[in-house]
Tab-separated table of C-alpha atoms in Angstrom:
chain	number	residue	atom	x	y	z
A	465	MET	CA	0.000	0.000	0.000
A	466	SER	CA	1.319	3.403	-0.917
A	467	SER	CA	-0.446	6.745	-0.632
A	468	THR	CA	0.818	10.310	-0.417
A	469	PHE	CA	-2.511	11.741	0.758
A	470	THR	CA	-4.076	11.985	4.225
A	471	LEU	CA	-7.716	11.008	3.773
A	472	PRO	CA	-10.589	10.401	4.273
A	473	LEU	CA	-11.816	13.795	5.327
A	474	ARG	CA	-14.888	13.123	7.461
A	475	LEU	CA	-17.545	15.773	7.917
A	476	ASN	CA	-19.951	16.412	10.796
A	477	THR	CA	-19.282	13.229	12.778
A	478	ARG	CA	-21.399	13.395	15.890
A	479	LEU	CA	-19.712	13.426	19.267
A	480	ASN	CA	-20.498	10.661	21.717
A	481	PRO	CA	-23.627	11.714	23.656
A	482	ASN	CA	-22.453	9.750	26.731
A	483	ASN	CA	-19.584	12.212	27.307
A	484	ASP	CA	-17.445	9.328	28.622
A	485	GLY	CA	-14.328	10.124	26.591
A	486	SER	CA	-14.988	7.621	23.820
A	487	ILE	CA	-15.172	8.677	20.183
A	488	GLY	CA	-18.704	8.523	18.784
A	489	THR	CA	-19.778	6.228	15.980
A	490	PRO	CA	-19.368	7.897	12.575
A	491	ASN	CA	-22.726	8.884	11.147
A	492	THR	CA	-21.801	10.846	8.029
A	493	GLY	CA	-19.824	10.345	4.835
A	494	ALA	CA	-16.532	11.590	3.495
A	495	ALA	CA	-15.953	14.821	1.590
A	496	GLN	CA	-16.042	14.895	-2.208
A	497	ILE	CA	-12.952	16.511	-3.712
A	498	SER	CA	-12.295	18.072	-7.097
A	499	GLN	CA	-8.950	18.585	-8.831
A	500	GLN	CA	-8.331	20.542	-11.999
A	501	THR	CA	-5.482	20.841	-14.491
A	502	PRO	CA	-5.155	22.704	-17.789
A	503	ILE	CA	-5.952	20.967	-21.075
A	504	VAL	CA	-3.340	22.181	-23.551
A	505	ALA	CA	-3.356	21.519	-27.300
A	506	ALA	CA	-1.022	18.682	-28.350
A	507	ALA	CA	-0.244	17.683	-24.737
A	508	ALA	CA	-1.543	15.101	-22.276
A	509	ALA	CA	-3.190	16.290	-19.036
A	510	THR	CA	-2.772	14.372	-15.765
A	511	VAL	CA	-4.279	14.384	-12.281
A	512	THR	CA	-3.103	12.163	-9.405
A	513	ILE	CA	-5.645	10.995	-6.838
A	514	PRO	CA	-5.214	8.927	-3.672
A	515	ALA	CA	-5.451	5.184	-3.214
A	516	GLY	CA	-8.939	3.879	-2.373
A	517	SER	CA	-10.765	6.797	-3.993
A	518	ILE	CA	-14.086	6.475	-5.785
A	519	ILE	CA	-14.232	8.534	-8.990
A	520	HIS	CA	-17.560	10.353	-9.429
A	521	SER	CA	-16.941	12.086	-12.739
A	522	ILE	CA	-14.378	13.442	-15.156
A	523	ASP	CA	-15.286	16.575	-17.095
A	524	GLY	CA	-13.675	18.840	-19.616
A	525	TYR	CA	-14.378	22.571	-19.772
A	526	LEU	CA	-13.427	23.246	-23.392
A	527	ASN	CA	-12.737	26.727	-24.726
A	528	VAL	CA	-11.029	25.497	-27.928
A	529	VAL	CA	-12.491	22.568	-29.887
A	530	GLY	CA	-10.532	19.665	-31.293
A	531	ALA	CA	-10.957	17.161	-34.088
A	532	ALA	CA	-12.547	14.204	-32.293
A	533	SER	CA	-11.811	13.004	-28.745
A	534	ARG	CA	-9.115	12.302	-26.184
A	535	ALA	CA	-8.678	8.900	-24.550
A	536	ILE	CA	-8.818	8.657	-20.747
A	537	SER	CA	-6.700	6.132	-18.858
A	538	ILE	CA	-5.890	5.329	-15.237
A	539	THR	CA	-2.398	4.179	-14.213
A	540	SER	CA	-1.921	2.357	-10.914
A	541	ASN	CA	1.366	0.806	-9.787
A	542	GLY	CA	2.678	0.730	-13.370
A	543	THR	CA	-0.457	-0.736	-14.965
A	544	THR	CA	-2.445	1.490	-17.332
A	545	THR	CA	-6.119	0.814	-18.070
A	546	ALA	CA	-8.156	2.621	-20.742
A	547	VAL	CA	-11.416	3.741	-19.118
A	548	GLY	CA	-13.134	5.993	-21.668
A	549	SER	CA	-12.883	9.203	-23.657
A	550	LEU	CA	-13.691	12.896	-23.711
A	551	VAL	CA	-15.257	14.245	-26.918
A	552	THR	CA	-13.534	17.503	-27.898
A	553	THR	CA	-15.732	18.729	-30.767
A	554	SER	CA	-18.012	21.009	-28.691
A	555	LEU	CA	-17.323	24.047	-26.542
A	556	GLY	CA	-18.419	24.161	-22.905
A	557	LYS	CA	-18.676	21.490	-20.230
A	558	VAL	CA	-18.244	17.974	-21.638
A	559	ALA	CA	-18.622	14.861	-19.485
A	560	ALA	CA	-16.352	11.881	-20.050
A	561	THR	CA	-17.878	8.744	-21.518
A	562	PHE	CA	-16.725	5.631	-19.683
A	563	THR	CA	-16.251	2.193	-21.215
A	564	ALA	CA	-19.179	-0.070	-20.280
A	565	SER	CA	-17.423	-2.946	-18.522
A	566	ALA	CA	-17.288	-4.476	-15.057
A	567	ALA	CA	-13.509	-3.893	-14.912
A	568	VAL	CA	-13.887	-0.158	-15.550
A	569	ALA	CA	-16.816	0.122	-13.117
A	570	ASN	CA	-14.780	-1.642	-10.416
A	571	LEU	CA	-11.770	0.632	-11.025
A	572	LEU	CA	-13.925	3.772	-10.819
A	573	ALA	CA	-15.577	2.455	-7.625
A	574	ASN	CA	-12.208	1.869	-5.925
A	575	VAL	CA	-8.961	2.834	-7.642
A	576	GLY	CA	-7.044	0.313	-5.517
A	577	THR	CA	-4.261	0.346	-2.947
A	578	TYR	CA	-1.946	2.749	-4.800
A	579	ASP	CA	-2.301	6.405	-5.746
A	580	VAL	CA	-3.359	6.612	-9.397
A	581	THR	CA	-2.726	8.972	-12.284
A	582	ILE	CA	-5.641	9.850	-14.543
A	583	THR	CA	-4.399	10.794	-18.010
A	584	LEU	CA	-6.269	12.638	-20.731
A	585	ALA	CA	-4.326	11.793	-23.910
A	586	SER	CA	-2.976	14.500	-26.180
A	587	GLU	CA	-4.949	15.782	-29.169
A	588	ALA	CA	-3.897	18.388	-31.715
A	589	ALA	CA	-6.158	21.333	-30.990
A	590	SER	CA	-8.494	21.150	-27.967
A	591	ALA	CA	-7.834	23.232	-24.859
A	592	GLY	CA	-9.540	24.123	-21.577
A	593	VAL	CA	-9.618	22.596	-18.093
A	594	LEU	CA	-9.816	18.954	-16.971
A	595	SER	CA	-11.785	18.409	-13.749
A	596	VAL	CA	-11.843	15.136	-11.770
A	597	GLN	CA	-14.384	14.681	-8.953
A	598	TYR	CA	-13.741	11.936	-6.399
A	599	THR	CA	-14.109	10.993	-2.752
A	600	GLY	CA	-10.825	10.341	-1.021
A	601	ARG	CA	-11.007	7.239	1.125
A	602	ASN	CA	-8.631	4.863	2.892
A	603	SER	CA	-6.594	2.661	0.564
A	604	ASP	CA	-9.010	-0.237	1.201
A	605	GLY	CA	-11.989	1.912	0.124
A	606	THR	CA	-13.395	2.498	3.621
A	607	ILE	CA	-14.109	5.911	5.111
A	608	ILE	CA	-13.264	5.074	8.727
A	609	ALA	CA	-11.299	8.064	9.996
A	610	TYR	CA	-7.870	7.606	11.560
A	611	GLY	CA	-8.203	7.280	15.321
A	612	SER	CA	-11.566	5.493	15.200
A	613	GLY	CA	-11.931	2.997	18.005
A	614	TYR	CA	-9.655	4.938	20.359
A	615	THR	CA	-10.757	6.688	23.529
A	616	ASN	CA	-9.689	9.991	25.038
A	617	SER	CA	-8.323	9.736	28.549
């Protein structure tokens, strides 16, 4: 397991109503995070996200159109998997289209035990911003915050 991020980021976990020093049971989810990077003509764009994350969506905000589309791949621990594409022929917000397969669905649902790099392949003309929305979780895909199960004394 290797991760360079400190997640999950839990929100609004309720304190223990017994006031006995123990940490209360988590009753909320983890925070959704968004990362952006420029899309530059004739260059690949990359975003690195933490191990265990679930990917909600990948979008392009295009201000210069291209000829067709850019492939999207995810690289984890040296293995690259094609997961879909981003059509670059229209201006504005464009959602990625993911490959319809169980393998891709499983990868999007939990990127695995290593940090991953999402790559938008190069294409001659399109430009804008790449945005990746995900929830950072523990490398095993859980959202149990560090320190859970401990008591204050």
